[in-house]
Amino acid sequence: TIRGKKHWLWRAIDANGDVLDILVQTRRNAKAAKRFFQRLFTLFGEPRVVITDKLRSYIQPISKLAPGADHRAYRGSNNAIEVSHRPTRKREKIFGRFKSHRQAQRFLSAHDQINLISRPRRYRLTATSYRHARTDAFSLRSDYTAEMAA
């Protein structure tokens, strides 16, 4: 909730668990779903499989925008998306909730991109690869901060 009004966090992830896009909206209906999926499909192309929760509002937009995609809405199949909310919720508590819709959208879209770089998926890497990935992330971050300070 932001200022007493419920908002919905729409998040799309790929098969590896990397966040593709995020959108904060006040509604969770077919029109809102169409807006989210249109933006997503123009950026990344038509998907082969779309996994969602059991909300009926997803059926029409997905069938119109991606007629060749396999839409799956089984119980527990969207667990990867639910788990990807955890860092967001943790960060939100630290900041003391979001004050506006715009602040939430700006922060979350930037936070997920930074999180992809600075926190590689540990379970997919060997210890040596993980150390190299972390070193690369820290050097990349220091390069960006030096660039912004100049």
Short mmCIF file of C-alpha atoms in Angstrom, two decimals:
data_model
loop_
_atom_site.label_atom_id
_atom_site.label_comp_id
_atom_site.label_asym_id
_atom_site.label_seq_id
_atom_site.Cartn_x
_atom_site.Cartn_y
_atom_site.Cartn_z
CA THR A 1 0.00 0.00 0.00
CA ILE A 2 1.16 3.52 -0.83
CA ARG A 3 -0.63 6.36 0.96
CA GLY A 4 -3.41 4.00 1.98
CA LYS A 5 -4.15 2.79 -1.55
CA LYS A 6 -3.30 -0.73 -2.69
CA HIS A 7 -0.84 -1.02 -5.58
CA TRP A 8 0.17 -4.10 -7.51
CA LEU A 9 3.73 -4.96 -8.42
CA TRP A 10 3.90 -6.56 -11.86
CA ARG A 11 7.21 -8.33 -12.40
CA ALA A 12 8.51 -10.43 -15.29
CA ILE A 13 11.46 -12.76 -14.97
CA ASP A 14 13.18 -15.03 -17.45
CA ALA A 15 14.00 -18.73 -17.05
CA ASN A 16 17.19 -17.91 -15.13
CA GLY A 17 15.37 -15.77 -12.56
CA ASP A 18 16.69 -12.45 -13.89
CA VAL A 19 14.19 -9.59 -13.72
CA LEU A 20 13.19 -8.40 -17.19
CA ASP A 21 10.70 -5.66 -16.35
CA ILE A 22 8.76 -4.25 -13.44
CA LEU A 23 5.66 -2.08 -13.28
CA VAL A 24 3.72 -0.63 -10.34
CA GLN A 25 -0.02 -0.18 -11.02
CA THR A 26 -3.12 0.56 -8.99
CA ARG A 27 -5.27 -1.97 -10.82
CA ARG A 28 -5.05 -5.66 -11.52
CA ASN A 29 -7.46 -6.17 -14.40
CA ALA A 30 -7.26 -7.13 -18.10
CA LYS A 31 -6.43 -3.56 -19.18
CA ALA A 32 -3.53 -3.36 -16.73
CA ALA A 33 -2.32 -6.79 -17.81
CA LYS A 34 -2.46 -5.77 -21.47
CA ARG A 35 -0.41 -2.66 -20.74
CA PHE A 36 2.25 -4.66 -18.92
CA PHE A 37 2.45 -7.48 -21.47
CA GLN A 38 2.51 -5.08 -24.44
CA ARG A 39 5.49 -3.27 -22.99
CA LEU A 40 7.21 -6.54 -22.17
CA PHE A 41 6.64 -8.17 -25.56
CA THR A 42 7.86 -5.12 -27.49
CA LEU A 43 11.09 -5.11 -25.48
CA PHE A 44 11.84 -8.84 -25.53
CA GLY A 45 9.70 -10.34 -28.29
CA GLU A 46 6.95 -12.91 -28.09
CA PRO A 47 7.61 -15.57 -25.45
CA ARG A 48 7.34 -19.31 -25.91
CA VAL A 49 5.83 -19.90 -22.44
CA VAL A 50 4.08 -17.48 -20.07
CA ILE A 51 3.67 -18.54 -16.44
CA THR A 52 1.29 -16.51 -14.26
CA ASP A 53 -0.80 -16.90 -11.15
CA LYS A 54 -4.44 -17.93 -11.52
CA LEU A 55 -5.85 -14.44 -12.16
CA ARG A 56 -8.42 -14.73 -14.97
CA SER A 57 -7.54 -11.26 -16.31
CA TYR A 58 -4.35 -12.61 -17.88
CA ILE A 59 -6.09 -14.95 -20.32
CA GLN A 60 -7.39 -12.43 -22.86
CA PRO A 61 -4.28 -10.18 -23.14
CA ILE A 62 -1.91 -13.12 -23.47
CA SER A 63 -4.04 -14.85 -26.10
CA LYS A 64 -4.25 -11.63 -28.16
CA LEU A 65 -0.65 -10.38 -27.79
CA ALA A 66 1.11 -13.76 -27.91
CA PRO A 67 -1.20 -16.26 -29.60
CA GLY A 68 1.57 -18.84 -30.03
CA ALA A 69 2.65 -18.79 -26.38
CA ASP A 70 1.80 -21.56 -23.97
CA HIS A 71 0.03 -19.96 -20.97
CA ARG A 72 0.50 -21.90 -17.72
CA ALA A 73 -1.28 -20.92 -14.53
CA TYR A 74 -0.93 -23.96 -12.31
CA ARG A 75 -0.63 -23.84 -8.55
CA GLY A 76 2.95 -23.19 -7.49
CA SER A 77 4.27 -22.71 -11.02
CA ASN A 78 4.93 -18.99 -10.44
CA ASN A 79 7.05 -19.56 -7.32
CA ALA A 80 10.14 -18.07 -8.99
CA ILE A 81 8.36 -14.73 -9.33
CA GLU A 82 7.09 -14.85 -5.76
CA VAL A 83 10.61 -15.51 -4.49
CA SER A 84 12.01 -12.64 -6.58
CA HIS A 85 9.88 -10.24 -4.49
CA ARG A 86 11.97 -10.91 -1.38
CA PRO A 87 14.81 -8.44 -2.00
CA THR A 88 12.22 -5.81 -2.88
CA ARG A 89 10.27 -6.33 0.34
CA LYS A 90 13.46 -6.26 2.39
CA ARG A 91 14.60 -3.01 0.78
CA GLU A 92 11.14 -1.49 1.18
CA LYS A 93 11.20 -2.15 4.94
CA ILE A 94 14.62 -0.55 5.28
CA PHE A 95 13.45 2.58 3.46
CA GLY A 96 10.28 2.79 5.52
CA ARG A 97 7.76 2.10 2.75
CA PHE A 98 7.30 3.97 -0.50
CA LYS A 99 5.81 7.46 -0.35
CA SER A 100 4.45 7.65 -3.89
CA HIS A 101 3.65 5.51 -6.92
CA ARG A 102 6.36 7.23 -8.97
CA GLN A 103 9.03 6.74 -6.30
CA ALA A 104 8.22 3.03 -6.11
CA GLN A 105 8.42 2.62 -9.90
CA ARG A 106 11.71 4.53 -10.20
CA PHE A 107 13.37 2.75 -7.31
CA LEU A 108 12.26 -0.76 -8.20
CA SER A 109 13.22 -0.58 -11.87
CA ALA A 110 16.69 0.68 -10.96
CA HIS A 111 17.11 -1.63 -7.95
CA ASP A 112 16.48 -4.80 -9.93
CA GLN A 113 18.99 -3.90 -12.62
CA ILE A 114 21.67 -3.13 -10.04
CA ASN A 115 20.81 -6.29 -8.13
CA LEU A 116 21.38 -8.40 -11.27
CA ILE A 117 24.92 -7.07 -11.59
CA SER A 118 25.99 -7.02 -7.96
CA ARG A 119 24.45 -10.32 -6.82
CA PRO A 120 25.20 -13.17 -9.18
CA ARG A 121 23.22 -16.38 -8.71
CA ARG A 122 25.44 -18.33 -6.31
CA TYR A 123 23.83 -21.70 -6.86
CA ARG A 124 24.66 -21.61 -10.58
CA LEU A 125 28.38 -20.90 -10.19
CA THR A 126 31.45 -22.60 -8.85
CA ALA A 127 33.31 -20.84 -6.05
CA THR A 128 35.98 -19.51 -8.42
CA SER A 129 33.42 -18.24 -10.92
CA TYR A 130 31.46 -16.59 -8.13
CA ARG A 131 34.55 -14.74 -6.86
CA HIS A 132 35.31 -13.53 -10.38
CA ALA A 133 31.70 -12.40 -10.88
CA ARG A 134 31.74 -10.47 -7.59
CA THR A 135 35.09 -8.85 -8.45
CA ASP A 136 33.74 -7.81 -11.84
CA ALA A 137 30.60 -6.39 -10.23
CA PHE A 138 32.59 -4.34 -7.71
CA SER A 139 34.93 -2.99 -10.38
CA LEU A 140 31.96 -2.13 -12.59
CA ARG A 141 30.27 -0.31 -9.71
CA SER A 142 33.44 1.62 -8.84
CA ASP A 143 33.84 2.62 -12.52
CA TYR A 144 30.25 3.91 -12.63
CA THR A 145 30.60 5.88 -9.40
CA ALA A 146 33.89 7.41 -10.57
CA GLU A 147 32.23 8.33 -13.87
CA MET A 148 29.28 9.94 -12.11
CA ALA A 149 31.51 11.87 -9.68
CA ALA A 150 33.59 13.35 -12.51
#
